[in-house]
Coordinates of C-alpha atoms and ligand atoms in Angstrom, one line a residue:
X188 CA 107.1 106.9 48.5
X189 CA 108.9 106.4 52.0
X190 CA 105.6 106.3 53.8
X191 CA 104.6 103.1 51.5
X192 CA 108.1 101.7 51.5
X193 CA 107.9 101.8 55.5
X194 CA 104.5 100.3 55.1
X195 CA 105.8 97.4 53.3
X196 CA 108.6 97.1 55.8
X197 CA 106.3 96.9 58.5
X198 CA 104.0 94.8 56.9
X199 CA 106.6 92.3 56.4
X200 CA 108.0 92.3 60.0
X201 CA 104.5 92.0 61.2
X202 CA 104.0 88.9 58.9
X203 CA 107.7 87.7 60.3
X204 CA 106.9 88.3 63.8
X205 CA 107.0 84.7 65.5
X206 CA 105.2 84.1 68.5
X207 CA 106.8 82.8 71.5
X208 CA 106.2 81.8 75.2
X209 CA 107.1 83.9 77.9
X210 CA 109.9 81.7 78.9
X211 CA 111.0 81.8 75.3
X212 CA 112.7 85.0 76.0
X213 CA 116.1 83.1 75.9
X214 CA 115.5 81.5 72.8
X215 CA 117.7 82.5 69.7
X216 CA 115.6 84.0 67.5
X217 CA 115.0 82.5 64.0
X218 CA 117.0 84.7 61.8
X219 CA 115.3 85.9 58.5
X220 CA 116.2 87.7 55.8
X221 CA 116.3 91.5 56.0
X222 CA 112.7 92.5 55.8
X223 CA 113.4 94.5 52.6
X224 CA 114.3 91.4 50.9
X225 CA 111.7 89.1 52.5
X226 CA 108.6 90.7 51.2
X227 CA 105.5 88.6 51.8
X228 CA 103.0 88.0 49.5
X229 CA 100.4 90.2 51.6
X230 CA 102.7 93.0 51.8
X231 CA 103.6 92.9 48.0
X232 CA 99.6 93.0 47.4
X233 CA 99.3 95.9 49.7
X234 CA 102.0 97.8 48.1
X235 CA 100.6 97.0 44.6
X236 CA 97.2 98.2 46.0
X237 CA 98.4 101.6 46.8
X238 CA 100.0 102.2 43.4
X239 CA 100.5 100.8 40.1
X240 CA 102.8 97.8 39.9
X241 CA 105.3 99.4 37.6
X242 CA 105.6 102.5 39.5
X243 CA 106.1 100.2 42.5
X244 CA 109.3 98.5 41.0
X245 CA 110.4 101.7 40.0
X246 CA 110.1 103.4 43.5
X247 CA 111.0 100.8 46.0
X248 CA 114.4 99.6 45.3
X249 CA 115.4 97.4 48.3
X250 CA 118.1 99.2 49.4
X251 CA 115.7 102.3 50.0
X252 CA 113.4 100.1 52.1
X253 CA 115.6 99.8 54.8
X254 CA 115.2 101.9 58.3
X255 CA 117.9 104.4 58.8
X256 CA 121.3 102.1 59.2
X257 CA 122.8 104.1 62.3
X258 CA 123.1 102.7 65.5
X259 CA 121.7 105.5 67.6
X260 CA 118.7 104.7 69.8
X261 CA 116.3 107.2 71.5
X262 CA 114.7 106.2 74.7
X263 CA 111.9 108.4 76.0
X264 CA 110.9 108.0 79.7
X265 CA 107.8 110.1 81.1
X266 CA 109.5 111.1 84.5
X267 CA 112.4 110.7 87.1
X268 CA 109.8 111.1 89.8
X269 CA 108.9 107.5 90.1
X270 CA 111.7 105.3 90.8
X271 CA 110.7 102.5 88.3
X272 CA 111.2 104.7 85.4
X273 CA 114.7 105.5 86.6
X274 CA 115.4 102.1 86.8
X275 CA 114.1 101.3 83.3
X276 CA 115.8 104.2 81.8
X277 CA 119.3 103.2 83.4
X278 CA 118.8 99.6 82.4
X279 CA 118.0 100.3 78.9
X280 CA 120.8 102.9 78.5
X281 CA 123.4 100.2 80.0
X282 CA 122.0 97.2 78.0
X283 CA 122.1 99.1 74.8
X284 CA 125.5 100.7 75.4
X285 CA 126.9 97.0 76.2
X286 CA 125.4 95.9 72.8
X287 CA 127.2 98.6 70.9
X288 CA 124.4 101.3 70.4
X289 CA 124.6 105.0 71.0
X290 CA 121.8 105.9 73.3
X291 CA 120.0 109.3 73.6
X292 CA 118.0 109.0 77.1
X293 CA 115.3 111.6 78.0
X294 CA 113.3 112.0 80.8
X295 CA 110.1 114.5 80.3
X296 CA 108.9 115.5 84.2
X297 CA 105.6 113.8 83.3
X298 CA 105.1 116.9 80.9
X299 CA 103.4 115.8 77.4
X300 CA 105.0 119.1 75.5
X301 CA 108.4 118.3 76.7
X302 CA 108.2 114.5 75.6
X303 CA 106.9 115.5 72.1
X304 CA 109.8 117.9 71.9
X305 CA 112.5 115.3 72.8
X306 CA 110.8 112.7 70.5
X307 CA 111.2 115.5 67.7
X308 CA 114.9 115.8 68.6
X309 CA 115.4 112.2 68.4
X310 CA 113.8 112.0 65.0
X311 CA 115.8 114.9 63.8
X312 CA 119.1 113.8 65.5
X313 CA 119.6 110.6 63.6
X314 CA 118.0 107.9 66.0
X315 CA 117.5 104.8 64.0
X316 CA 114.8 103.4 66.5
X317 CA 112.8 105.0 69.0
X318 CA 111.8 103.3 72.3
X319 CA 108.9 105.3 74.0
X320 CA 107.3 104.8 77.2
X321 CA 104.7 107.5 77.1
X322 CA 103.3 110.1 79.7
X323 CA 99.7 110.4 77.9
X324 CA 99.4 107.2 75.3
X325 CA 97.2 109.5 73.0
X326 CA 99.4 112.4 72.6
X327 CA 102.1 111.4 70.0
X328 CA 100.1 110.7 67.0
X329 CA 101.5 113.9 65.2
X330 CA 105.0 113.6 66.5
X331 CA 105.1 110.2 65.1
X332 CA 104.2 111.0 61.8
X333 CA 107.7 112.4 61.6
X334 CA 109.3 109.0 62.6
X335 CA 107.0 107.3 60.3
X336 CA 107.8 109.5 57.3
X337 CA 111.7 108.7 58.1
X338 CA 111.2 105.1 58.4
X339 CA 112.0 105.1 62.2
X340 CA 110.2 102.2 63.8
X341 CA 109.2 102.8 67.0
X342 CA 108.8 100.2 70.2
X343 CA 106.0 101.3 72.5
X344 CA 107.8 100.6 76.0
X345 CA 105.3 99.4 78.9
X346 CA 102.7 101.6 78.1
X347 CA 100.7 101.5 74.6
X348 CA 100.8 104.3 72.1
X349 CA 97.3 104.8 70.7
X350 CA 96.1 106.0 67.4
X351 CA 99.1 106.0 65.2
X352 CA 100.3 103.5 62.8
X353 CA 103.9 104.4 63.6
X354 CA 104.2 101.9 66.2
X355 CA 105.9 98.6 65.0
X356 CA 106.1 96.7 68.4
X357 CA 105.0 96.9 72.1
X358 CA 106.9 95.5 75.0
X359 CA 105.3 95.4 78.7
X360 CA 104.2 93.3 81.6
X361 CA 101.0 91.5 81.1
X362 CA 98.9 94.4 82.5
X363 CA 95.8 92.3 83.1
X364 CA 97.5 89.8 85.1
X365 CA 98.9 92.4 87.3
X366 CA 95.3 93.2 88.1
X367 CA 94.2 89.6 88.6
X368 CA 97.3 89.1 90.9
X369 CA 96.3 91.9 93.2
X370 CA 92.4 90.7 93.1
X371 CA 93.8 87.0 94.0
X372 CA 96.0 88.2 96.9
X373 CA 92.5 89.9 98.3
X374 CA 90.6 86.8 98.0
X375 CA 93.3 84.4 99.3
X376 CA 94.1 86.9 102.3
X377 CA 90.6 87.2 103.3
X378 CA 89.5 83.7 102.7
X379 CA 86.7 85.0 100.5
X380 CA 85.3 81.7 99.3
X381 CA 84.6 80.7 103.1
X382 CA 84.6 83.8 105.1
X383 CA 81.1 85.3 105.5
X384 CA 81.9 89.0 105.2
X385 CA 80.9 91.8 104.2
X386 CA 84.1 93.3 103.8
X387 CA 84.8 97.1 103.3
X388 CA 86.8 97.9 100.4
X389 CA 88.2 101.0 98.6
X390 CA 89.6 101.2 95.1
X391 CA 92.4 103.3 94.1
X392 CA 93.0 103.2 90.2
X393 CA 95.7 104.4 87.9
X394 CA 95.9 107.5 85.7
X395 CA 93.1 107.6 83.1
X396 CA 95.4 108.7 80.3
X397 CA 97.6 105.5 80.7
X398 CA 96.3 102.5 78.5
X399 CA 98.0 100.2 81.2
X400 CA 95.4 101.7 84.0
X401 CA 92.4 100.0 82.7
X402 CA 94.1 96.4 82.2
X403 CA 95.1 96.8 85.9
X404 CA 91.7 98.0 87.0
X405 CA 89.9 95.2 84.9
X406 CA 92.3 92.4 85.9
X407 CA 91.4 92.9 89.5
X408 CA 87.9 93.9 89.6
X409 CA 87.4 90.8 87.2
X410 CA 88.6 88.4 90.1
X411 CA 86.5 90.5 92.8
X412 CA 83.2 90.9 91.0
X413 CA 81.9 87.6 91.9
X414 CA 82.5 88.5 95.4
X415 CA 81.0 92.1 95.1
X416 CA 77.9 90.6 93.5
X417 CA 77.5 88.2 96.1
X418 CA 77.6 91.0 98.7
X419 CA 80.7 89.7 100.4
X420 CA 82.7 92.9 99.5
X421 CA 81.2 95.9 99.4
X422 CA 82.3 99.5 98.7
X423 CA 81.0 102.3 101.7
X424 CA 82.0 105.2 99.2
X425 CA 80.1 104.0 96.3
X426 CA 83.0 104.7 94.2
X427 CA 83.5 101.8 92.0
X428 CA 83.6 102.6 88.4
X429 CA 87.5 103.4 86.7
X430 CA 86.1 106.6 85.7
X431 CA 85.6 107.5 89.5
X432 CA 88.4 105.7 91.2
X433 CA 91.2 107.1 88.6
X434 CA 94.4 108.9 89.9
X435 CA 95.6 111.4 87.3
X436 CA 99.4 110.9 86.8
X437 CA 99.4 108.3 89.5
X438 CA 100.2 110.9 91.9
X439 CA 100.8 109.9 95.5
X440 CA 99.3 113.3 96.8
X441 CA 96.2 112.8 94.7
X442 CA 95.6 109.2 96.0
X443 CA 96.3 110.5 99.7
X444 CA 93.7 113.3 99.2
X445 CA 91.3 111.2 97.8
X446 CA 91.5 108.6 100.6
X447 CA 91.4 111.3 103.3
X448 CA 88.0 112.1 102.0
X449 CA 86.8 108.9 101.9
X450 CA 88.0 107.9 105.4
X451 CA 86.4 111.0 106.8
X452 CA 83.1 110.6 105.1
X453 CA 82.6 106.7 105.6
X454 CA 84.9 105.3 108.2
X455 CA 85.3 108.1 110.8
X456 CA 82.4 106.4 113.0
X457 CA 84.7 103.5 113.5
X458 CA 83.5 101.3 110.4
X459 CA 86.5 99.0 109.6
X460 CA 88.2 99.3 106.1
X461 CA 89.2 95.6 105.0
X462 CA 90.5 96.3 101.7
X463 CA 92.5 99.1 100.0
X464 CA 93.0 97.8 96.5
X465 CA 95.4 100.3 94.9
X466 CA 96.8 99.7 91.4
X467 CA 100.6 100.6 92.1
X468 CA 102.8 101.6 94.6
X469 CA 102.8 105.3 94.3
X470 CA 99.0 105.4 95.0
X471 CA 99.4 102.8 97.6
X472 CA 101.9 105.2 99.0
X473 CA 99.2 107.7 99.1
X474 CA 96.4 105.4 100.5
X475 CA 98.9 104.5 103.3
X476 CA 99.9 108.2 104.2
X477 CA 96.2 108.7 104.5
X478 CA 95.4 105.7 106.8
X479 CA 98.4 106.9 109.3
X480 CA 96.7 110.2 109.4
X481 CA 93.1 109.1 109.6
X482 CA 92.2 105.7 110.6
X483 CA 92.5 103.8 113.7
X484 CA 90.9 100.7 112.8
X485 CA 92.4 97.4 112.1
X486 CA 94.7 97.8 109.3
X487 CA 93.4 96.9 105.7
X488 CA 95.2 94.4 102.9
X489 CA 96.5 97.1 100.7
X490 CA 97.7 96.1 97.2
X491 CA 100.2 97.6 95.1
X492 CA 102.7 97.4 92.2
X493 CA 106.1 98.0 91.1
X494 CA 108.1 96.9 94.5
X495 CA 109.2 100.5 94.8
X496 CA 111.7 100.8 97.7
X497 CA 109.5 103.1 100.0
X498 CA 106.6 100.4 99.4
X499 CA 109.0 97.5 100.0
X500 CA 109.9 99.0 103.5
X501 CA 106.1 99.3 104.3
X502 CA 105.6 95.9 103.5
X503 CA 108.0 94.7 105.8
X504 CA 106.7 96.9 108.3
X505 CA 103.1 95.7 107.7
X506 CA 101.9 98.9 106.1
X507 CA 101.3 97.2 102.7
X508 CA 100.4 93.6 102.1
X509 CA 101.6 93.0 98.6
X510 CA 103.2 94.3 95.6
X511 CA 103.5 93.2 91.9
X512 CA 107.2 92.7 91.0
X513 CA 107.8 93.8 87.6
X514 CA 111.6 93.0 87.1
X515 CA 112.4 96.4 84.8
X516 CA 115.8 94.4 83.9
X517 CA 113.6 91.9 82.1
X518 CA 111.7 94.2 80.0
X519 CA 114.8 96.2 79.3
X520 CA 116.6 93.1 77.9
X521 CA 113.6 92.0 75.8
X522 CA 113.5 95.6 74.5
X523 CA 117.1 95.7 73.6
X524 CA 117.1 92.3 71.8
X525 CA 114.1 93.6 69.9
X526 CA 115.9 96.8 68.9
X527 CA 118.5 94.5 67.6
X528 CA 116.3 92.4 65.7
X529 CA 114.8 95.3 64.1
X530 CA 117.9 96.9 63.2
X531 CA 119.6 93.4 61.8
X532 CA 116.3 92.9 59.9
X533 CA 115.5 89.7 61.9
X534 CA 112.6 88.2 62.8
X535 CA 111.4 90.2 66.1
X536 CA 110.3 88.0 68.9
X537 CA 106.8 88.5 70.1
X538 CA 104.3 86.5 72.2
X539 CA 101.0 88.0 72.0
X540 CA 99.1 89.2 68.7
X541 CA 95.6 89.8 69.9
X542 CA 95.3 91.8 73.1
X543 CA 96.6 95.4 72.4
X544 CA 94.6 97.1 69.8
X545 CA 96.0 101.0 69.7
X546 CA 93.1 102.0 67.5
X547 CA 95.1 101.5 64.1
X548 CA 94.9 97.6 64.6
X549 CA 96.8 94.9 67.1
X550 CA 100.3 96.0 67.8
X551 CA 102.5 92.8 68.0
X552 CA 103.5 92.7 71.7
X553 CA 105.7 91.0 74.0
X554 CA 104.5 90.4 77.4
X555 CA 106.7 89.8 80.4
X556 CA 105.6 87.7 83.5
X557 CA 104.6 89.9 86.5
X558 CA 105.0 87.9 90.1
X559 CA 103.5 88.9 93.3
X560 CA 105.6 89.9 96.2
X561 CA 105.1 90.3 99.9
X562 CA 107.1 90.2 103.3
X563 CA 107.5 86.5 102.9
X564 CA 109.2 86.3 99.5
X565 CA 110.6 89.7 99.2
X566 CA 114.0 88.7 100.1
X567 CA 114.4 86.1 97.4
X568 CA 112.8 88.1 94.7
X569 CA 114.5 91.4 95.2
X570 CA 117.5 90.8 97.1
X571 CA 118.8 87.4 96.2
X572 CA 118.1 88.5 92.6
X573 CA 120.4 91.7 93.0
X574 CA 117.5 94.0 92.1
X575 CA 118.1 95.5 95.7
X576 CA 120.7 95.6 98.3
X577 CA 119.7 95.0 102.1
X578 CA 120.9 98.5 102.6
X579 CA 118.4 99.9 100.1
X580 CA 115.7 98.6 102.4
X581 CA 117.1 99.9 105.6
Ligands
LIG249 C1 103.4 101.3 84.8 C2 103.5 100.9 86.3 C3 103.6 102.3 87.0 C4 102.7 103.4 86.5 C5 102.8 104.9 87.1 C6 102.2 102.3 84.6 O1 102.1 102.3 83.4 O2 102.8 100.0 84.1 O3 104.3 100.0 86.7 O4 103.5 102.0 88.4 O5 102.7 103.5 85.1 O6 104.2 105.3 86.5

């Protein structure tokens, strides 16, 4: 019965979800009646299709349909190893506590089994909503059955969780746009529309088990493909497909070892590397380490993402050309707002209902805006906004 009731609640909230623009983050959400009292016709029809009407009436009193009414929120983060997740976690905790919620914040050392058991504990420990940044987006199907059976809504944080209908919402940055921003930076930096080329490029992608990684890759490659097709960009290693360029766990050391091999096989004769397309900062750092130790030619355009401190320092030193700034404060605020809207039965603000299908259907999503950062604008973006202090970047 509970499963059916949850289905009604979720179907109702999805029907009620409003589409808002990215800039609409500050707009007050349109308040609606609590989900259990505002069953849309579609949700009713669905419930009736599952069980005889009389049974449905008897089994689904409105009061039962609500998610757990406590105020404890479980926040599962992948790892403390990467700077951004520490910021995501602490921003979420501070904002949730300021809004009056109790928080169970856990980091899983990039270990799937650890994350699964942390989520189990959150489910059994009385959390009313779960916010999960997954390690492997395909490994949480079973544990989230438990959340679903207890009517605990789940928000996928930054990374989509696949193959489970226990996910109510997804909040992230526009991941395809992150890749497009990296690709466009390369086009502009090398003036690819006018320059003759050919320019040599090597690609370092993200972790194959992270749904975001293909969005970053596709966004960048879609911008660069016309120049590759025209022969203005060539890839001397021949490693182009996502499957070939991925970096498991986004590990700096793995990216570094792979780039060292590429450099020694293809560039040790003095061939110039013009472009190092890197999906994020942890992989860019590996590539920058490999360049420092194994390459003496003209320095390439190197892309990244996250504006991690080490990478911003490298941008200032001319060792990384750009990064994509994803203000984790914005994402945390949006997710805290979503948590409040869910728990109060209000309309949950989303701005994308087409892009992110997790294998069970499209998950209503809120996409925050990524922005491009480089040595020219980092002060305004990162220091004036209070994200970092000058001292952080010394
Ligand atoms: C995030 C990136 C991050 C990467 C590695 C991705 O899912 O969107 O911001 O750099 O994971 O942690």
